[in-house]
Amino acid sequence: MTLQKVNLQEKFNLFQEQWRPKIVGELNGQHVKLAKLQGPFVWHHHENEDELFLVVKGRLCMELQGQEPIWLEPGEFLVVPRGVEHRPVADEEVHLLLFEPAGTLNTGNVQGERTVENLERI
Amino acid sequence: MTLQKVNLQEKFNLFQEQWRPKIVGELNGQHVKLAKLQGPFVWHHHENEDELFLVVKGRLCMELQGQEPIWLEPGEFLVVPRGVEHRPVADEEVHLLLFEPAGTLNTGNVQGERTVENLERI
């Protein structure tokens, strides 16, 4: 197996659709995903997964249960622990790197229209 | 518990020493670490841990068993799977984000002068 690096910008250039995370790496049972977001998502939590959100481009507002929203700029990350209700909102398009266990559903406990299963690998 | 974001640049500003990774986040039994590297490291591998190297600043050469070295620029990452011999080398100082299981030793199977235990959290 020949190892290959991943260039984040090249991967972001491969897709346009929003709210459909793409898998770009895997290690220790965790996935590295990239996503483009704009607008409000759905409030949800994850029963068993902590999630890391690292902003690569744009500005993300993470709304959180029981505390003020946290604004994330490029080069900033937030870990949302399992069980914590959250809702990402982006006024303008945000490019995001996600780190979370393989199999994590984007909508957590709230399966519905916004749920994406069988994530694409790019 | 109030959640707080992490600004990578602010964390890099908190330390100067090279080859001593700092823990800046934890999720799902994994650590997010930051490190400053310069010069050659030691050849090593990890028995049970895959490692992700994401370059934030500078240019990193990852030497690898059985294949050509991989040069990583800012915004590029490489996953080195468990068992694969590797040696990071940096001509000039590199700022690096690492993602790996909690407890991963920096020198893997080769414990010695360069091994850092009891990593600092910043």
CSV table of C-alpha atoms in Angstrom, one decimal:
chain,number,residue,atom,x,y,z
A,1,MET,CA,0.0,0.0,0.0
A,2,THR,CA,1.5,3.3,-1.0
A,3,LEU,CA,0.5,6.1,1.4
A,4,GLN,CA,-0.8,9.3,-0.1
A,5,LYS,CA,-1.3,12.7,1.4
A,6,VAL,CA,-4.6,14.7,1.3
A,7,ASN,CA,-4.7,18.3,0.3
A,8,LEU,CA,-7.8,19.9,1.9
A,9,GLN,CA,-8.3,22.5,-0.8
A,10,GLU,CA,-8.1,20.0,-3.6
A,11,LYS,CA,-10.7,17.9,-1.8
A,12,PHE,CA,-13.1,20.8,-1.2
A,13,ASN,CA,-12.8,21.6,-5.0
A,14,LEU,CA,-14.3,18.2,-5.8
A,15,PHE,CA,-17.8,18.9,-4.5
A,16,GLN,CA,-20.3,21.7,-4.3
A,17,GLU,CA,-23.2,20.3,-2.4
A,18,GLN,CA,-23.8,21.5,1.1
A,19,TRP,CA,-24.6,19.4,4.2
A,20,ARG,CA,-23.3,16.2,2.7
A,21,PRO,CA,-20.0,15.4,4.5
A,22,LYS,CA,-17.4,13.5,2.4
A,23,ILE,CA,-14.9,11.0,3.9
A,24,VAL,CA,-11.3,12.0,3.2
A,25,GLY,CA,-9.4,9.9,5.8
A,26,GLU,CA,-9.7,7.1,8.3
A,27,LEU,CA,-7.7,6.1,11.3
A,28,ASN,CA,-8.3,4.3,14.6
A,29,GLY,CA,-11.9,3.8,13.8
A,30,GLN,CA,-12.4,7.5,13.2
A,31,HIS,CA,-13.3,9.4,10.1
A,32,VAL,CA,-11.9,12.7,8.8
A,33,LYS,CA,-14.7,14.3,6.8
A,34,LEU,CA,-15.0,17.6,4.9
A,35,ALA,CA,-18.3,19.4,4.6
A,36,LYS,CA,-19.7,22.7,3.1
A,37,LEU,CA,-22.4,24.3,5.2
A,38,GLN,CA,-24.7,27.2,4.7
A,39,GLY,CA,-27.8,28.2,6.6
A,40,PRO,CA,-29.2,26.5,9.8
A,41,PHE,CA,-29.0,22.8,10.5
A,42,VAL,CA,-31.2,20.8,12.8
A,43,TRP,CA,-30.8,20.7,16.6
A,44,HIS,CA,-29.5,17.2,17.5
A,45,HIS,CA,-27.0,15.3,19.7
A,46,HIS,CA,-25.0,12.1,19.3
A,47,GLU,CA,-25.5,9.4,21.9
A,48,ASN,CA,-22.1,7.9,21.8
A,49,GLU,CA,-19.9,10.1,19.7
A,50,ASP,CA,-17.8,13.2,20.4
A,51,GLU,CA,-17.4,15.5,17.4
A,52,LEU,CA,-14.6,17.9,16.4
A,53,PHE,CA,-15.4,20.8,14.1
A,54,LEU,CA,-12.4,22.7,12.6
A,55,VAL,CA,-13.2,25.6,10.4
A,56,VAL,CA,-11.1,25.9,7.2
A,57,LYS,CA,-12.9,28.7,5.5
A,58,GLY,CA,-15.8,31.1,6.5
A,59,ARG,CA,-17.3,31.6,9.9
A,60,LEU,CA,-19.5,29.0,11.8
A,61,CYS,CA,-21.9,29.7,14.6
A,62,MET,CA,-22.3,26.6,16.8
A,63,GLU,CA,-25.5,27.0,18.9
A,64,LEU,CA,-25.3,24.9,22.1
A,65,GLN,CA,-27.7,23.8,24.8
A,66,GLY,CA,-27.3,25.8,28.0
A,67,GLN,CA,-24.6,28.2,26.9
A,68,GLU,CA,-24.0,31.1,24.5
A,69,PRO,CA,-23.3,30.2,20.9
A,70,ILE,CA,-19.6,29.8,19.9
A,71,TRP,CA,-18.4,31.5,16.7
A,72,LEU,CA,-15.6,29.6,15.0
A,73,GLU,CA,-13.2,31.3,12.5
A,74,PRO,CA,-10.7,29.6,10.2
A,75,GLY,CA,-8.0,27.8,12.3
A,76,GLU,CA,-10.3,27.3,15.2
A,77,PHE,CA,-11.9,24.1,16.4
A,78,LEU,CA,-14.6,23.0,18.9
A,79,VAL,CA,-15.2,19.6,20.4
A,80,VAL,CA,-18.9,18.9,21.1
A,81,PRO,CA,-19.1,16.0,23.5
A,82,ARG,CA,-21.6,13.2,23.2
A,83,GLY,CA,-25.0,14.1,24.6
A,84,VAL,CA,-24.7,17.8,24.0
A,85,GLU,CA,-27.5,19.3,21.9
A,86,HIS,CA,-26.0,21.5,19.1
A,87,ARG,CA,-26.9,23.2,15.9
A,88,PRO,CA,-24.4,24.6,13.4
A,89,VAL,CA,-25.5,27.7,11.6
A,90,ALA,CA,-23.6,29.5,8.8
A,91,ASP,CA,-24.7,32.9,7.3
A,92,GLU,CA,-22.3,32.4,4.4
A,93,GLU,CA,-20.8,29.1,3.2
A,94,VAL,CA,-18.4,27.5,5.6
A,95,HIS,CA,-15.8,24.8,4.8
A,96,LEU,CA,-15.4,22.5,7.7
A,97,LEU,CA,-13.2,19.5,8.7
A,98,LEU,CA,-14.9,17.0,10.9
A,99,PHE,CA,-13.3,14.4,13.1
A,100,GLU,CA,-15.6,11.7,14.6
A,101,PRO,CA,-16.1,8.0,14.9
A,102,ALA,CA,-16.8,6.1,11.7
A,103,GLY,CA,-20.5,5.6,11.3
A,104,THR,CA,-21.5,8.9,13.0
A,105,LEU,CA,-24.7,10.2,11.5
A,106,ASN,CA,-24.7,13.9,10.7
A,107,THR,CA,-28.1,14.4,12.3
A,108,GLY,CA,-27.3,12.3,15.4
A,109,ASN,CA,-30.5,11.3,17.2
A,110,VAL,CA,-32.8,13.2,14.8
A,111,GLN,CA,-33.1,11.1,11.6
A,112,GLY,CA,-35.0,12.7,8.8
A,113,GLU,CA,-34.7,14.7,5.6
A,114,ARG,CA,-31.3,16.1,6.5
A,115,THR,CA,-29.8,12.7,7.4
A,116,VAL,CA,-27.1,11.5,5.0
A,117,GLU,CA,-26.3,7.8,5.0
A,118,ASN,CA,-23.6,5.9,3.1
A,119,LEU,CA,-21.2,8.9,2.9
A,120,GLU,CA,-19.1,9.3,-0.2
A,121,ARG,CA,-15.4,8.9,-0.1
A,122,ILE,CA,-13.4,11.4,-2.1
B,1,MET,CA,-19.3,22.3,31.7
B,2,THR,CA,-19.0,25.3,29.4
B,3,LEU,CA,-17.5,24.3,26.0
B,4,GLN,CA,-14.6,26.4,24.7
B,5,LYS,CA,-13.2,26.7,21.2
B,6,VAL,CA,-9.5,26.3,20.5
B,7,ASN,CA,-7.6,28.7,18.3
B,8,LEU,CA,-4.6,26.9,16.8
B,9,GLN,CA,-2.4,30.0,16.5
B,10,GLU,CA,-3.0,31.1,20.0
B,11,LYS,CA,-2.0,27.6,21.2
B,12,PHE,CA,1.1,27.6,19.1
B,13,ASN,CA,2.1,31.0,20.6
B,14,LEU,CA,2.1,29.4,24.1
B,15,PHE,CA,5.2,27.3,23.6
B,16,GLN,CA,8.5,27.4,21.8
B,17,GLU,CA,10.1,24.0,22.4
B,18,GLN,CA,10.4,21.6,19.5
B,19,TRP,CA,9.5,17.9,19.5
B,20,ARG,CA,7.4,18.1,22.6
B,21,PRO,CA,3.7,17.7,21.5
B,22,LYS,CA,1.1,19.5,23.6
B,23,ILE,CA,-2.5,18.2,24.1
B,24,VAL,CA,-5.1,20.7,23.0
B,25,GLY,CA,-8.2,18.5,22.7
B,26,GLU,CA,-9.6,15.1,23.5
B,27,LEU,CA,-12.5,13.2,22.0
B,28,ASN,CA,-13.5,9.5,21.7
B,29,GLY,CA,-10.2,8.4,23.4
B,30,GLN,CA,-8.2,10.3,20.9
B,31,HIS,CA,-5.9,13.4,21.4
B,32,VAL,CA,-5.5,16.4,19.3
B,33,LYS,CA,-1.9,17.6,19.8
B,34,LEU,CA,0.2,20.5,18.5
B,35,ALA,CA,3.9,20.3,17.9
B,36,LYS,CA,6.8,22.3,16.5
B,37,LEU,CA,9.4,20.3,14.7
B,38,GLN,CA,12.8,21.1,13.2
B,39,GLY,CA,15.5,18.8,12.0
B,40,PRO,CA,15.3,15.0,11.7
B,41,PHE,CA,13.4,12.8,14.2
B,42,VAL,CA,14.1,9.1,14.9
B,43,TRP,CA,12.8,6.3,12.7
B,44,HIS,CA,10.0,4.5,14.5
B,45,HIS,CA,6.6,2.9,14.2
B,46,HIS,CA,3.6,2.5,16.4
B,47,GLU,CA,2.3,-1.0,17.2
B,48,ASN,CA,-1.3,-0.1,17.7
B,49,GLU,CA,-1.9,3.5,16.7
B,50,ASP,CA,-2.6,5.2,13.4
B,51,GLU,CA,-1.3,8.8,13.3
B,52,LEU,CA,-2.6,11.8,11.4
B,53,PHE,CA,-0.2,14.7,10.6
B,54,LEU,CA,-1.7,17.9,9.4
B,55,VAL,CA,0.7,20.7,8.6
B,56,VAL,CA,-0.4,24.2,9.8
B,57,LYS,CA,2.9,26.1,8.9
B,58,GLY,CA,6.1,25.2,7.1
B,59,ARG,CA,6.9,22.1,5.1
B,60,LEU,CA,7.3,18.6,6.5
B,61,CYS,CA,9.1,15.7,4.8
B,62,MET,CA,7.7,12.4,6.0
B,63,GLU,CA,10.2,9.6,5.2
B,64,LEU,CA,8.5,6.2,5.0
B,65,GLN,CA,9.5,2.6,4.7
B,66,GLY,CA,9.3,1.2,1.2
B,67,GLN,CA,8.2,4.3,-0.6
B,68,GLU,CA,9.4,7.8,-1.6
B,69,PRO,CA,9.2,10.5,1.1
B,70,ILE,CA,6.0,12.6,1.2
B,71,TRP,CA,6.3,16.4,1.4
B,72,LEU,CA,3.5,18.0,3.3
B,73,GLU,CA,2.6,21.7,2.9
B,74,PRO,CA,0.1,23.7,5.0
B,75,GLY,CA,-3.4,22.4,4.6
B,76,GLU,CA,-2.2,18.9,3.8
B,77,PHE,CA,-2.4,15.8,6.0
B,78,LEU,CA,-1.1,12.3,5.9
B,79,VAL,CA,-2.3,9.3,7.9
B,80,VAL,CA,0.6,6.9,8.8
B,81,PRO,CA,-1.0,3.5,9.7
B,82,ARG,CA,0.1,1.4,12.6
B,83,GLY,CA,3.2,-0.7,11.9
B,84,VAL,CA,4.6,1.6,9.2
B,85,GLU,CA,8.1,2.9,9.9
B,86,HIS,CA,8.4,6.6,9.5
B,87,ARG,CA,10.6,9.6,10.3
B,88,PRO,CA,9.5,13.2,10.1
B,89,VAL,CA,12.2,15.7,9.0
B,90,ALA,CA,11.9,19.5,8.7
B,91,ASP,CA,14.5,21.8,7.2
B,92,GLU,CA,12.8,24.8,8.8
B,93,GLU,CA,10.4,24.8,11.7
B,94,VAL,CA,7.1,23.2,11.1
B,95,HIS,CA,3.9,23.7,13.0
B,96,LEU,CA,1.9,20.4,13.1
B,97,LEU,CA,-1.5,19.2,14.3
B,98,LEU,CA,-1.5,15.5,15.3
B,99,PHE,CA,-4.4,13.3,15.8
B,100,GLU,CA,-3.9,10.0,17.5
B,101,PRO,CA,-5.1,7.8,20.3
B,102,ALA,CA,-4.6,9.1,23.8
B,103,GLY,CA,-1.4,7.6,25.2
B,104,THR,CA,0.5,7.4,21.9
B,105,LEU,CA,4.2,7.8,22.5
B,106,ASN,CA,5.9,10.2,20.1
B,107,THR,CA,8.8,7.8,19.4
B,108,GLY,CA,6.5,4.7,19.2
B,109,ASN,CA,8.5,1.5,19.6
B,110,VAL,CA,11.8,3.4,20.0
B,111,GLN,CA,11.9,4.7,23.5
B,112,GLY,CA,14.9,6.9,24.3
B,113,GLU,CA,16.2,10.5,24.6
B,114,ARG,CA,13.5,11.8,22.2
B,115,THR,CA,10.6,10.1,24.0
B,116,VAL,CA,8.3,12.6,25.8
B,117,GLU,CA,6.0,11.2,28.5
B,118,ASN,CA,3.3,12.9,30.5
B,119,LEU,CA,2.5,15.4,27.7
B,120,GLU,CA,1.5,18.9,28.8
B,121,ARG,CA,-2.0,20.2,28.2
B,122,ILE,CA,-2.3,23.7,27.1
